[in-house]
Structure formats: structure tokens, C-alpha cells
CSV table of C-alpha atoms and ligand atoms in Angstrom, one decimal:
chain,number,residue,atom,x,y,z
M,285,UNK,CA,-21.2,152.0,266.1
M,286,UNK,CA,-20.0,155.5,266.4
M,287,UNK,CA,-20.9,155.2,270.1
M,288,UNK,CA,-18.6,152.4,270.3
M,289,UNK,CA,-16.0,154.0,268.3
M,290,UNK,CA,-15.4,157.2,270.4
M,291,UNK,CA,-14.6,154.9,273.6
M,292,UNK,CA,-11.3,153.3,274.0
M,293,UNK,CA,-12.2,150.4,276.1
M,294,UNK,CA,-8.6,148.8,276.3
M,295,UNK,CA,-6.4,149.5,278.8
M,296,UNK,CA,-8.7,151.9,280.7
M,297,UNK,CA,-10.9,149.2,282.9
M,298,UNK,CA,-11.7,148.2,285.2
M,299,UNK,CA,-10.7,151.9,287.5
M,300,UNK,CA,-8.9,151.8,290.5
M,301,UNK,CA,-11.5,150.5,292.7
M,302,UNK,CA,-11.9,147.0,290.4
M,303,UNK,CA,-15.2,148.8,288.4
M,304,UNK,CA,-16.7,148.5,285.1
M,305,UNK,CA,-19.1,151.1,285.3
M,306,UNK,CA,-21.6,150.0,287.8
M,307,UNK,CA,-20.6,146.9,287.9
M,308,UNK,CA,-17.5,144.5,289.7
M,309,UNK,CA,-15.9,146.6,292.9
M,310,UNK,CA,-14.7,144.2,296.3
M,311,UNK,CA,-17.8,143.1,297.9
M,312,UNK,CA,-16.1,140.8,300.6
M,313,UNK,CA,-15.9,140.4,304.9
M,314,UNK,CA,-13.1,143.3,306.1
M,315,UNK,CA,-10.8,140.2,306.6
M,316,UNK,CA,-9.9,140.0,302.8
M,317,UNK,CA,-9.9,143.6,302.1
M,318,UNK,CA,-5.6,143.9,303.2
M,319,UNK,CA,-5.1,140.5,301.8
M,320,UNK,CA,-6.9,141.6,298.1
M,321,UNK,CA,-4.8,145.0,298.2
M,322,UNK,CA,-1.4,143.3,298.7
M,323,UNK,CA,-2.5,140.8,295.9
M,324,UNK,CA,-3.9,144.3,293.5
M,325,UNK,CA,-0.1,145.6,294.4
M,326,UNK,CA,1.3,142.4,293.7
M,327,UNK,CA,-0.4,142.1,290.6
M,328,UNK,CA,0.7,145.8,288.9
M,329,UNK,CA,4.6,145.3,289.9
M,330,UNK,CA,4.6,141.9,288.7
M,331,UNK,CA,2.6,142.6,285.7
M,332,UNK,CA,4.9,145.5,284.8
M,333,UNK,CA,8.0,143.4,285.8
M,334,UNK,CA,10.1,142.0,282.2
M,335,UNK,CA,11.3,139.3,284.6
M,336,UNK,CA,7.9,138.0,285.6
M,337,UNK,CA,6.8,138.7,282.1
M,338,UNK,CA,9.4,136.7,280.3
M,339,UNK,CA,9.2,133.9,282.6
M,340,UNK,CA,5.2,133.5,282.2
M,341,UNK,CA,6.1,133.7,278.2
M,342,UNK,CA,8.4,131.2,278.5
M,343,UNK,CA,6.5,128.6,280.7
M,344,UNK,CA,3.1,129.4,278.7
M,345,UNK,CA,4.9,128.4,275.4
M,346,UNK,CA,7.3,125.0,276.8
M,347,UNK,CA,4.5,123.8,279.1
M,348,UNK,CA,1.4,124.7,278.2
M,349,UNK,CA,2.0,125.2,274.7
M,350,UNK,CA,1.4,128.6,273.1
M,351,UNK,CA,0.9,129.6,270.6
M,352,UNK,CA,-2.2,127.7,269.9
M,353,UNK,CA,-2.8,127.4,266.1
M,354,UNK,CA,-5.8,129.0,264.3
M,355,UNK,CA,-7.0,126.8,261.7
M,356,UNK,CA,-9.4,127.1,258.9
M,357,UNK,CA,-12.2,124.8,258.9
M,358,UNK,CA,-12.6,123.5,255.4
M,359,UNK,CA,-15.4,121.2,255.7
M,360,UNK,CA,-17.6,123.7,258.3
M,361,UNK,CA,-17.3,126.4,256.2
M,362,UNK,CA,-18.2,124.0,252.7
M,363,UNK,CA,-21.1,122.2,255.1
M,364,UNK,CA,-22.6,125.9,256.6
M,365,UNK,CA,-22.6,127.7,253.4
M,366,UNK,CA,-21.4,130.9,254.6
M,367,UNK,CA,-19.0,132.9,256.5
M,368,UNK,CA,-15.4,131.5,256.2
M,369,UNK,CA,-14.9,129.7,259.9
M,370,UNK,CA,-11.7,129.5,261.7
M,371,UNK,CA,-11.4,127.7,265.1
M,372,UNK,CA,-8.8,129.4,268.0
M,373,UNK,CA,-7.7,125.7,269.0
M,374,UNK,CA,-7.0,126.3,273.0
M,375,UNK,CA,-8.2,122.6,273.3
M,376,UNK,CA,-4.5,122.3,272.0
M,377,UNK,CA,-3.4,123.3,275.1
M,378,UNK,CA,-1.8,121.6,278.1
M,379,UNK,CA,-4.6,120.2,280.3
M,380,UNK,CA,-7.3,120.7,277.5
M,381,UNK,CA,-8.1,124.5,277.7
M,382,UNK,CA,-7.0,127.7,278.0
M,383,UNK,CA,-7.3,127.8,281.8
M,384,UNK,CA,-3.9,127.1,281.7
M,385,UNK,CA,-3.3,130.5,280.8
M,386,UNK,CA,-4.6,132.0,284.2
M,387,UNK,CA,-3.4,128.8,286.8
M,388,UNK,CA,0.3,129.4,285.2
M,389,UNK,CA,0.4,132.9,285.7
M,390,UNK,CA,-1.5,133.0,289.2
M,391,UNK,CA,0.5,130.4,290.6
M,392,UNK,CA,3.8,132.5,289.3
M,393,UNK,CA,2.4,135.1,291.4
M,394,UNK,CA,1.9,133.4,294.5
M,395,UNK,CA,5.8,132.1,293.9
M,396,UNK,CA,6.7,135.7,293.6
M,397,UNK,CA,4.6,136.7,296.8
M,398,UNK,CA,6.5,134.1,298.8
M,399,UNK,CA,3.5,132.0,299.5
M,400,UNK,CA,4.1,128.1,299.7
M,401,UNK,CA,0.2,127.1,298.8
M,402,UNK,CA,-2.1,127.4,296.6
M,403,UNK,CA,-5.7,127.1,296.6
M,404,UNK,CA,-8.5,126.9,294.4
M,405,UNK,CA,-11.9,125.7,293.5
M,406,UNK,CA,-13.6,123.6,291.2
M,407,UNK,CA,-16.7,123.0,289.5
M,408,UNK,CA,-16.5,120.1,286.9
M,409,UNK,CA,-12.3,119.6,287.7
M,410,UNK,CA,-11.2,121.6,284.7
M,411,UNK,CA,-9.9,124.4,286.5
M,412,UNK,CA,-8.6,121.8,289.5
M,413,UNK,CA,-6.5,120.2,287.3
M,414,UNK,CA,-5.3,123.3,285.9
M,415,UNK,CA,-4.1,124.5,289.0
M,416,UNK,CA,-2.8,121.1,290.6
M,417,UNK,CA,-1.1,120.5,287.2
M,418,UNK,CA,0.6,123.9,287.5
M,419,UNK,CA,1.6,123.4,291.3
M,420,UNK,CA,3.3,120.4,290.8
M,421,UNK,CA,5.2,121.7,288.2
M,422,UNK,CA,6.1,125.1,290.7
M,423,UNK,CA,6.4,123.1,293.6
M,424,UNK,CA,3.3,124.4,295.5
M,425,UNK,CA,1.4,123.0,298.0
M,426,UNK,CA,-2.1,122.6,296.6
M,427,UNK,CA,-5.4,122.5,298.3
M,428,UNK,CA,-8.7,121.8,295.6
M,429,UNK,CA,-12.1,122.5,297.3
M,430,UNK,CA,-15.0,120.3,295.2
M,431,UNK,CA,-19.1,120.0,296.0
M,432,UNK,CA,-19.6,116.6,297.0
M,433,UNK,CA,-21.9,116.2,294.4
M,434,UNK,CA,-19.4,117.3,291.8
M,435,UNK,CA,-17.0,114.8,293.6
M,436,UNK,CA,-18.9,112.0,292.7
M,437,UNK,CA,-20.0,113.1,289.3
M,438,UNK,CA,-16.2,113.6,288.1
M,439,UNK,CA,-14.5,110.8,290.3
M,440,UNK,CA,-11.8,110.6,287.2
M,441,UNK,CA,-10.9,114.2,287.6
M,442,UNK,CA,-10.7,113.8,291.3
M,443,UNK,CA,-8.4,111.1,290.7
M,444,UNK,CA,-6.1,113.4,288.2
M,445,UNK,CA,-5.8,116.3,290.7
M,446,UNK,CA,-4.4,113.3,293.1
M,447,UNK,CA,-2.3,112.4,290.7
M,448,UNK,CA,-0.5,115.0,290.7
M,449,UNK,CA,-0.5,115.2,294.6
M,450,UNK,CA,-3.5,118.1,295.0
M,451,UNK,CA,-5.1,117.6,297.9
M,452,UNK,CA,-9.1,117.2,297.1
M,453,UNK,CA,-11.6,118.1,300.1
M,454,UNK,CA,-15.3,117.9,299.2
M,455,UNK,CA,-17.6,120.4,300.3
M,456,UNK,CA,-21.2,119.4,302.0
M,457,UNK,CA,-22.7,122.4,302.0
M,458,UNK,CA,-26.0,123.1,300.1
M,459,UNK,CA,-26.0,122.0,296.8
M,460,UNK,CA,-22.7,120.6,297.4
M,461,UNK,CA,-21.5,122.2,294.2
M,462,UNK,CA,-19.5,124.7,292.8
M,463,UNK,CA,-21.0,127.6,294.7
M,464,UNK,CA,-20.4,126.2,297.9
M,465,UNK,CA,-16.5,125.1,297.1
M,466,UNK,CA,-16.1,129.1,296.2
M,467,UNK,CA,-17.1,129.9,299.8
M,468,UNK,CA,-15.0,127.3,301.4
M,469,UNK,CA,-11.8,129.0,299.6
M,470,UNK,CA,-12.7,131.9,300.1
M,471,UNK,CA,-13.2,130.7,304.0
M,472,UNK,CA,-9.8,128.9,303.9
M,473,UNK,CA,-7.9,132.4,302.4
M,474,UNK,CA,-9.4,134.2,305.1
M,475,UNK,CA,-7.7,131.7,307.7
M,476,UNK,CA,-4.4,131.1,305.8
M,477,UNK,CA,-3.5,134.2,303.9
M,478,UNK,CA,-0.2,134.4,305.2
M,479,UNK,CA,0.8,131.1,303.5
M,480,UNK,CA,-1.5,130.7,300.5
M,481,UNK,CA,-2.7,132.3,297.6
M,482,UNK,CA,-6.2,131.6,296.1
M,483,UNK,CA,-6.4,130.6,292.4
M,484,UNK,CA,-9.9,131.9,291.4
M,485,UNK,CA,-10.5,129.8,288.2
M,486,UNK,CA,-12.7,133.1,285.7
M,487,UNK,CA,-13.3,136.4,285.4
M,488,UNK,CA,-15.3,136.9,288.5
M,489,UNK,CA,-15.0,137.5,292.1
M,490,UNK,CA,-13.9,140.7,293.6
M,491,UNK,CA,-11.5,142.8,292.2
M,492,UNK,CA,-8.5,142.0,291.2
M,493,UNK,CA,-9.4,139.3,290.0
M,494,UNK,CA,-11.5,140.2,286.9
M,495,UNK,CA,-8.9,141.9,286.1
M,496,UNK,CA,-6.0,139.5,286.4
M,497,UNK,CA,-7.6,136.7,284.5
M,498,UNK,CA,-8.3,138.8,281.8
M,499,UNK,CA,-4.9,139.7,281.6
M,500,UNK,CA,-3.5,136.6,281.9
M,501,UNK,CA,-6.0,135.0,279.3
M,502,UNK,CA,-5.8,138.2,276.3
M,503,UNK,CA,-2.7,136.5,274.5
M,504,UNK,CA,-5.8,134.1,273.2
M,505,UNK,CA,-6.8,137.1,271.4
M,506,UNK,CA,-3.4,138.9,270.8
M,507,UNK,CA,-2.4,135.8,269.1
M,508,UNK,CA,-5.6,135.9,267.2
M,509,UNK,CA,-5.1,139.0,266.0
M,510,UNK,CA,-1.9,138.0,264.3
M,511,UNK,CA,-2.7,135.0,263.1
M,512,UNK,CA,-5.5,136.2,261.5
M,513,UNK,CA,-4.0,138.8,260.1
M,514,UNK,CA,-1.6,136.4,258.3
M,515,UNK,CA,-4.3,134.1,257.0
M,516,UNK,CA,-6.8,136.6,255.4
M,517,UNK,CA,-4.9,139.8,255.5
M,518,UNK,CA,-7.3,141.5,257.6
M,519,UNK,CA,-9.4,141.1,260.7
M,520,UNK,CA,-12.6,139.1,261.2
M,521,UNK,CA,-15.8,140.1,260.7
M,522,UNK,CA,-17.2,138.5,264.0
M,523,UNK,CA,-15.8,136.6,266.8
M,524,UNK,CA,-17.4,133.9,269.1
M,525,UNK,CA,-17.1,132.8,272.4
M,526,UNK,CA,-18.9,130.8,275.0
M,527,UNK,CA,-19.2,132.6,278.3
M,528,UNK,CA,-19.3,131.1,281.8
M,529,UNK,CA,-17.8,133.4,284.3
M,530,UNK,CA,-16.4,134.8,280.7
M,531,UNK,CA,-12.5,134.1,281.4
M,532,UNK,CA,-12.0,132.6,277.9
M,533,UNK,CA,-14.5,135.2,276.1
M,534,UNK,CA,-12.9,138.1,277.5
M,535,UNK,CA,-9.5,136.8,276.9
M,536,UNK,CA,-10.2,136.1,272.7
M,537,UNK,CA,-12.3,139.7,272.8
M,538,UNK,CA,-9.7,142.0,274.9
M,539,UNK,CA,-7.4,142.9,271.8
M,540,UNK,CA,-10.5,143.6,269.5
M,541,UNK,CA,-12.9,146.0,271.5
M,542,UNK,CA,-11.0,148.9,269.9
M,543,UNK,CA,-12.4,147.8,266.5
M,544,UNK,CA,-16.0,148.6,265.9
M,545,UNK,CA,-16.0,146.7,262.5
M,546,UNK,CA,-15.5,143.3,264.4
M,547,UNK,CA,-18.7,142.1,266.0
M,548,UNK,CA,-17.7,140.0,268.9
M,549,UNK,CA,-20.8,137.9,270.6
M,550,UNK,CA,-20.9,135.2,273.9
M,551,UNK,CA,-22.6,132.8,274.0
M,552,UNK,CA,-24.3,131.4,277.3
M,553,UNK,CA,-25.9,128.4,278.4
M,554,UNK,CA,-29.8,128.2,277.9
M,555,UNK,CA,-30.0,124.9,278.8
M,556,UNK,CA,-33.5,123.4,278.5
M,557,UNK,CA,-34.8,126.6,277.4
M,558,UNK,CA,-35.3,129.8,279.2
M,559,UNK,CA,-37.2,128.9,282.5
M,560,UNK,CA,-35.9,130.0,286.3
M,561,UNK,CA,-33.8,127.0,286.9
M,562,UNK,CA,-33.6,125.4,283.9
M,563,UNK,CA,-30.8,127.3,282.3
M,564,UNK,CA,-27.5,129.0,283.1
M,565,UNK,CA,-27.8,132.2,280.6
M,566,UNK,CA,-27.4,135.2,282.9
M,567,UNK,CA,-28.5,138.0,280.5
M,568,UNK,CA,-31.8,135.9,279.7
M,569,UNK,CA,-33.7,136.4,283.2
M,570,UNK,CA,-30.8,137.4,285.3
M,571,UNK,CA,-31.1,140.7,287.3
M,572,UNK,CA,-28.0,142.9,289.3
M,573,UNK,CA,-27.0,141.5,292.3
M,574,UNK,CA,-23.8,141.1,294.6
M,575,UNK,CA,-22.3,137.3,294.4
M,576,UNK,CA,-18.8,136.4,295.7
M,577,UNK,CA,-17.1,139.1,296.1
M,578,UNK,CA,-18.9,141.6,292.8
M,579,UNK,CA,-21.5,143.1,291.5
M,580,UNK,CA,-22.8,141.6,288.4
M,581,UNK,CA,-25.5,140.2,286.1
M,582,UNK,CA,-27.0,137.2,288.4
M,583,UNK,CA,-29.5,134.5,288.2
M,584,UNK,CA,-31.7,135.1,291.3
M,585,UNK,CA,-35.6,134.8,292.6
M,586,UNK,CA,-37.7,137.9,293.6
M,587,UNK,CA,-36.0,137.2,297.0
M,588,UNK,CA,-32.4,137.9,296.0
M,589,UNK,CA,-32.3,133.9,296.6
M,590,UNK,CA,-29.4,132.2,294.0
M,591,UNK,CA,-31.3,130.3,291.5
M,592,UNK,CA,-30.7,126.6,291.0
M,593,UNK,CA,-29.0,126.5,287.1
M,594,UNK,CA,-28.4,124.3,284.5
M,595,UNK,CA,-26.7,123.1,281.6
M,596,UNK,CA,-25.1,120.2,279.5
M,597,UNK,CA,-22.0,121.6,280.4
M,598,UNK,CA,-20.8,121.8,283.8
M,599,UNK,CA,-18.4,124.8,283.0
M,600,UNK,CA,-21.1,127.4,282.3
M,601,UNK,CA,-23.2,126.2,285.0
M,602,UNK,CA,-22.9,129.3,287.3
M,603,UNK,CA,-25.5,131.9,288.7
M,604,UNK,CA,-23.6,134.9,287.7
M,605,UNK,CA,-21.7,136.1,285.1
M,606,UNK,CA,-18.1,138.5,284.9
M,607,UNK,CA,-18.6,142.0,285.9
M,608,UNK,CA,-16.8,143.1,282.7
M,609,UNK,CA,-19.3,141.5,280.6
M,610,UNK,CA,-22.0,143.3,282.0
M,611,UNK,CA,-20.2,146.4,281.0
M,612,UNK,CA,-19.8,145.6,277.3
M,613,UNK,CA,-23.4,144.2,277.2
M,614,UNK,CA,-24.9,147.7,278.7
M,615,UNK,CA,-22.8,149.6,275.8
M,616,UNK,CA,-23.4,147.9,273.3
M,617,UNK,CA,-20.1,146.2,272.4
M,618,UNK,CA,-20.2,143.0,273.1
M,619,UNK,CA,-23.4,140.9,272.0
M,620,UNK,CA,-25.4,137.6,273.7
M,621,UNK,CA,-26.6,135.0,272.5
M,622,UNK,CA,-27.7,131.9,274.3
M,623,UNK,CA,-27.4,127.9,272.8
M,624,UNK,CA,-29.7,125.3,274.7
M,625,UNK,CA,-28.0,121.4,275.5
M,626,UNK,CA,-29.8,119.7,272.9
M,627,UNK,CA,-28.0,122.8,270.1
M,628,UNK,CA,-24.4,122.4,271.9
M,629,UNK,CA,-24.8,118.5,271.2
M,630,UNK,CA,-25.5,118.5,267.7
M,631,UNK,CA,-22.7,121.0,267.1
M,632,UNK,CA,-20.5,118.7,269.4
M,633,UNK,CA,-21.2,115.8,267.3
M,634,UNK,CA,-21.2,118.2,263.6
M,635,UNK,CA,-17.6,119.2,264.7
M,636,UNK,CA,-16.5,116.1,265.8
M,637,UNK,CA,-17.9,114.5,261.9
M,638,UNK,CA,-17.0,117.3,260.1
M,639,UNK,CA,-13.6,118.5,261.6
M,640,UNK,CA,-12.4,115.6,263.4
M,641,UNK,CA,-12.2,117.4,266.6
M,642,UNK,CA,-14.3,116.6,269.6
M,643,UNK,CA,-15.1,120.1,271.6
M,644,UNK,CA,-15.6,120.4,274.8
M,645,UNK,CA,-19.8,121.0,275.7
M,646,UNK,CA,-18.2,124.4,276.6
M,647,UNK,CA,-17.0,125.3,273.4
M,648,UNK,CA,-20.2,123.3,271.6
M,649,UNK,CA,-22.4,126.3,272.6
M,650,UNK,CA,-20.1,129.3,270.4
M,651,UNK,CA,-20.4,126.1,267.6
M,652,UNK,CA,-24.2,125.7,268.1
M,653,UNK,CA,-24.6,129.7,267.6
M,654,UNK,CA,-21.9,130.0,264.5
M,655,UNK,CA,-23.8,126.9,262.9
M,656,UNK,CA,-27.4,129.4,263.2
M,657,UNK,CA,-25.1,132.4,261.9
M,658,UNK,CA,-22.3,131.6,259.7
M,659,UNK,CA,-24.8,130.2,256.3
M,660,UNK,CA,-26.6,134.0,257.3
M,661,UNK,CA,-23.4,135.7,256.2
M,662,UNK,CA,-21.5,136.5,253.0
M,663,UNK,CA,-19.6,133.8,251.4
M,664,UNK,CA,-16.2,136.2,251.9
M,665,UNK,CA,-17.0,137.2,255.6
M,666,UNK,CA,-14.7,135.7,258.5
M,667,UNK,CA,-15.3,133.9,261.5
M,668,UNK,CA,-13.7,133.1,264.4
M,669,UNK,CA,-14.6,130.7,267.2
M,670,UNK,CA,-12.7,130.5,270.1
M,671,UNK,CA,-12.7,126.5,270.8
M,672,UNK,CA,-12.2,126.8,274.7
M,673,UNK,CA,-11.5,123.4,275.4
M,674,UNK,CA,-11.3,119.9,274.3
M,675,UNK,CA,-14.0,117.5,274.8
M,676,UNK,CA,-12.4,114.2,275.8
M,677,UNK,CA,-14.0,114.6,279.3
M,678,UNK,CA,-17.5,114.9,278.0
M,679,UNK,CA,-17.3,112.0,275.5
M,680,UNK,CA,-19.6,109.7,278.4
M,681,UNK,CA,-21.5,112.0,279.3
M,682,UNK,CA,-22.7,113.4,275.7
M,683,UNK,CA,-22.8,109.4,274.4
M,684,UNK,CA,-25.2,108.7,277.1
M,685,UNK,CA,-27.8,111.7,276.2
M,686,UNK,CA,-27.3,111.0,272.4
M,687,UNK,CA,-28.0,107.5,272.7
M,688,UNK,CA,-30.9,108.4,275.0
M,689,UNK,CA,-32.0,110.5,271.7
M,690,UNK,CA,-30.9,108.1,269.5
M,691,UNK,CA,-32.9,105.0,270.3
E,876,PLP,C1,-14.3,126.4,282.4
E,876,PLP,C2,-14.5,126.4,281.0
E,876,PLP,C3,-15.3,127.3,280.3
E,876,PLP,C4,-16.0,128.4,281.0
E,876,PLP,O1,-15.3,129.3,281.7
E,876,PLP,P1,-15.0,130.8,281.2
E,876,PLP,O2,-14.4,131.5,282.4
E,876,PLP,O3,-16.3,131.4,280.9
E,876,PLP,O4,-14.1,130.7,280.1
E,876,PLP,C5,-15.4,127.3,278.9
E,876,PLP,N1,-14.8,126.3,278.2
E,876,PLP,C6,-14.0,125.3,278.8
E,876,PLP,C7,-13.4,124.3,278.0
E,876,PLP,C8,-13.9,125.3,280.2
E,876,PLP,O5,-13.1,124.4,280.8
């Protein structure tokens, strides 16, 4: 703890050049190098702008609808037997979760940059939708790039981003998933950065991204802070958060990795248990590589081949994890944890039955590890789970393994 104590992490990362420590940095073709430095410039003056900062305030709180409430879960807390257990609702918000947060303020960016579209990719639709929500509300062209498989898997979201006039083009490339849509936009930038601005949906890619999500998501936990404050006069003893890339992690933890008495810990996706290609938990098997644009914790054979992945949840199913993560992880700040499927649906269905709120898979897995650990701490401790996202777009999918289970 002392270790942790003596370093101010806030504020002072990622350095110039986009890295935590070893880790992050701008591994991308010369092509994007210009392109990312005019989007680091227009980052800073727009991020230091009152203007820009108002406006993002304003929009976060009338359309996606900030503040989010933190609310004390009564029956949880009885049920577990332990820690007290408060839930960050971002499921609350517009669109179902907090990637609202980092569409909004991205696509506010590419408005102030005088581009006229918008790009982005998508794994599961989440972040899609996000975006295609947030440039219909602008008025920016928006192109979505989707695997084909993913396509056919979540024809509903498809449909949604249409809706509300996105242009969807699949992507049959490899797995035809999310990895390949990422390299199409990033394909597409290259070609049209002029006109368009790339939305990239977590804390990953190269630099500055990392570093602008996490900005635009770390009102999850400066509103934490407060609210927490104002509830039990003090701050938590431990805070939880599932981690994919680690946008919505990163976000809750940002305000908090000043204070050494709060434990914070992620929680990945283990999947069907901790075999190459069964699983999605990064820090459990994964080794340093170079994915997308950074350096980072990945999932990858002797070879330096990307592992297949997998999990329950289509939003933690990625190969590598944030940059800044790795950082925390190395010094000790942040701790990991993994949940596997069958533990994020039995928390899915526990919150559902004891809370009356359905989670999204996401969100089931920092449930699945505060169920293990909550009845192992004191009776006047605090916890806090960030609930990332609501679950109404897993509901078939999670019915059709349970009943699997079931009968
Ligand atoms: C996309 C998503 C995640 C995973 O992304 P992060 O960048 O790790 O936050 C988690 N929860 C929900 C609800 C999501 O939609």
C-alpha cells in the first residue's frame, strides 16, 4: 500500500507519447500517424475548452441522462450476508450503458473538427447503436462496420442502428467478427480522414484514444464519489467492475486511484474455464503483444497468432485488454479477477430475483465476483458495483442456456 500511496496516478497518464509505462504508444501504418496527432490536438483544446465542456455536460444530462443513480441494494446485501452493496446504475442510461458517455462526447468532437461522418465498429451492436443513436441526434453521417457473423447473430440490433439511419456494412473477413470490423474502420479512416472521424467504442487502440475514453467515461466515477459520499459518509471499501477493453472499469476507477484504502478490482471473462480459446480473460494466459494500434496484455499462441476467445457475453469477448489496465495490474493497484458464463448467469438471474433488475451478461460477471466476495467481508464494509449495462438484449440468449440447464 505504501507503494501505491507515494504515486499519484491521476492526471499524470498516459505521457505524451500515449504510454502507461510500457504499455499503449501508436502502433499503426504512417497513414494514420498525422490524422491521430490532429485528433491528440483536437482532443486537449477541446477538452480544455468550457464551451465544449458545458455542451457535453449538458447533452450527457438531457439525452443520455446523467447522473445515473447509485442505489443500495437491500435484498443483495440481506441475501449475501456481508459487505453493504450498492449498484452504479449506467443501465439507466440512454441506449442501456454507459457507452453513451464516450459516443456523445466523440461525436461532439468530430462536429467541432468539422468532419461530416462518423464511423465506428461493433461487436455485439452495443457500441453501434451508441454511436448511430448519437449521430442522428448531431446530424452525422454514420457508417457501422459489423462481422458477418455478428450480423446474423444480432439481426435486431442491426435493425436499430437502421433505424436510426446508420448505415450497417458486414465484414467477411476471418472470423467475421469484431476483430475484423476494427480493421475495416480503421481501413476506411485511412481512406476518408478528411471527412470522418472514427468512433473507437473502449479503452484501446492507439493513443489517443485510451486516453479520451477514459476521459469521457470518469464522470461514472466522479459521480460515484459523491454519491457515495452522501449515502455512507465516506468512501467504499472496494469497487467492481467488469472489464472488456476496460472503458467502463477505468471510467468508475479514474477518480479513486489516489486512494489506497479503496480496493478497486475487474473483472474479466473466463468463460468455460481457463483454456487457450475458451475464455476471454487476458491476465489469465495472455502475454504482451501489439494489437490495433497498442501494446498491451493479449490473448495470443506461441506464434504471436490472435487466439480464438470466448464468453457468454459478447462485450468482453476481445483478445486484448486496455493498455492502462496493464499498467495498474503491474503496480499493483488495480486487482483481477476472472467470472466464467455459467457464474455471470446465476448472478444474472440472482439480480434479476433479488433486485428486480435484469443486468446485462457484461455487468453479471462484477455480480458473479461481488456474490464470492461480499458475505467474505465485514457486515459495515461498502461495496460498489458498477452495473455497466442493462440486460434486455441478452434476455434470449441467457433463457435459452438456462433452460438448456434447467431441463
Ligand atoms: C461493451 C460493454 C462492456 C465492455 O466494454 P468496456 O469497454 O470494458 O466497458 C461492458 N458492459 C456493457 C454493458 C457493454 O455494453
Amino acid at each position: 500500500m505504501s507503494q501505491v500511496q507515494s504515486i499519484p496516478f491521476r492526471c499524470t497518464l498516459p505521457d505524451a507519447a500515449g504510454h502507461f509505462g510500457p504499455y499503449g504508444g501508436t502502433y499503426v501504418p504512417e497513414t494514420l500517424m498525422t490524422p491521430l496527432l490532429e485528433l491528440t490536438e483536437a482532443y486537449r483544446a477541446a477538452w480544455d475548452d468550457p464551451t465544449f465542456r458545458d455542451e457535453l455536460s449538458r447533452q450527457l444530462k438531457s439525452y443520455a441522462g446523467r447522473p445515473t443513480e447509485l442505489c443500495f441494494s437491500e435484498r443483495l446485501t440481506r441475501h449475501l450476508g456481508g459487505a453493504r452493496i450498492y449498484l452504479k446504475r449506467e443501465d439507466l442510461l440512454h441506449t442501456g450503458a454507459h457507452k453513451i458517455n464516450n459516443a456523445l462526447g466523440q461525436a461532439l468532437l468530430a462536429k467541432r473538427m468539422g468532419k461530416t461522418r462518423v464511423i465506428a465498429e461493433t461487436g455485439a451492436g452495443q457500441h453501434g447503436i451508441a454511436t448511430a443513436s448519437v449521430c442522428a441526434k448531431l446530424g452525422l453521417e454514420c457508417v457501422i462496420y459489423m462481422g458477418a457473423v455478428d450480423m446474423a447473430r444480432q439481426a435486431l440490433n442491426v435493425y436499430r442502428m437502421r433505424l436510426s439511419g446508420a448505415e450497417v456494412r458486414g465484414v467477411e473477413a476471418g472470423q467475421k467478427t469484431l476483430k475484423e470490423a476494427i480493421n475495416e474502420a480503421i481501413r476506411d479512416w485511412v481512406t476518408n480522414v478528411r471527412t470522418t472521424h472514427y468512433v473507437l467504442g473502449s479503452a484501446l487502440g492507439p493513443h489517443p484514444y485510451p486516453m479520451m475514453v477514459r476521459n469521457f467515461h470518469k464522470v461514472i466515477g466522479e459521480e460515484t464519489r459523491r454519491q457515495i459520499m452522501e449515502a455512507e459518509k465516506r468512501l467504499p471499501d472496494e469497487m467492481v467492475a467488469c472489464v472488456g477493453g476496460g472503458s467502463n472499469a477505468i471510467g468508475f476507477f479514474f477518480d479513486f486511484l489516489d486512494e489506497p484504502d479503496v480496493r478497486l478490482v475487474g473483472v474479466e471473462a473466463g468463460g468455460y474455464g481457463i483454456t487457450p480459446g475458451k475464455h476471454a480473460a487476458r491476465f489469465e494466459g495472455g502475454k504482451l503483444g501489439v494489437l490495433q494500434g497498442c501494446k498491451t496484455f493479449i490473448l495470443q499462441n506461441p506464434d504471436g497468432q490472435i487466439d480464438l476467445t470466448h464468453s457468454v457475453s459478447a462485450g468482453l469477448d476481445y483478445a486484448a485488454i486496455g493498455p492502462e489496465h496493464a499498467f495498474y495490474r503491474d503496480r499493483g493497484r488495480i486487482d483481477y479477477a476472472y467470472a466464467t458464463d455459467d457464474e455471470a448467469l446465476e448472478a444474472f438471474r440472482l439480480c434479476a430475483r433479488l433486485e428486480g433488475i435484469i443486468p446485462a451478461l457484461e455487468s453479471s460477471h462484477a455480480i458473479a465476483y461481488t456474490v464470492k466476495r461480499a458475505p467474505r467481508m465485514p457486515s459495515d464494509s461498502v461495496l460498489v458495483v458498477n452495473l455497466s449495462g442493462r440486460g434486455d438484449k441478452d434476455v434470449q440468449e441467457a433463457s435459452r442456456l438456462m433452460d438448456a440447464v434447467d431441463s
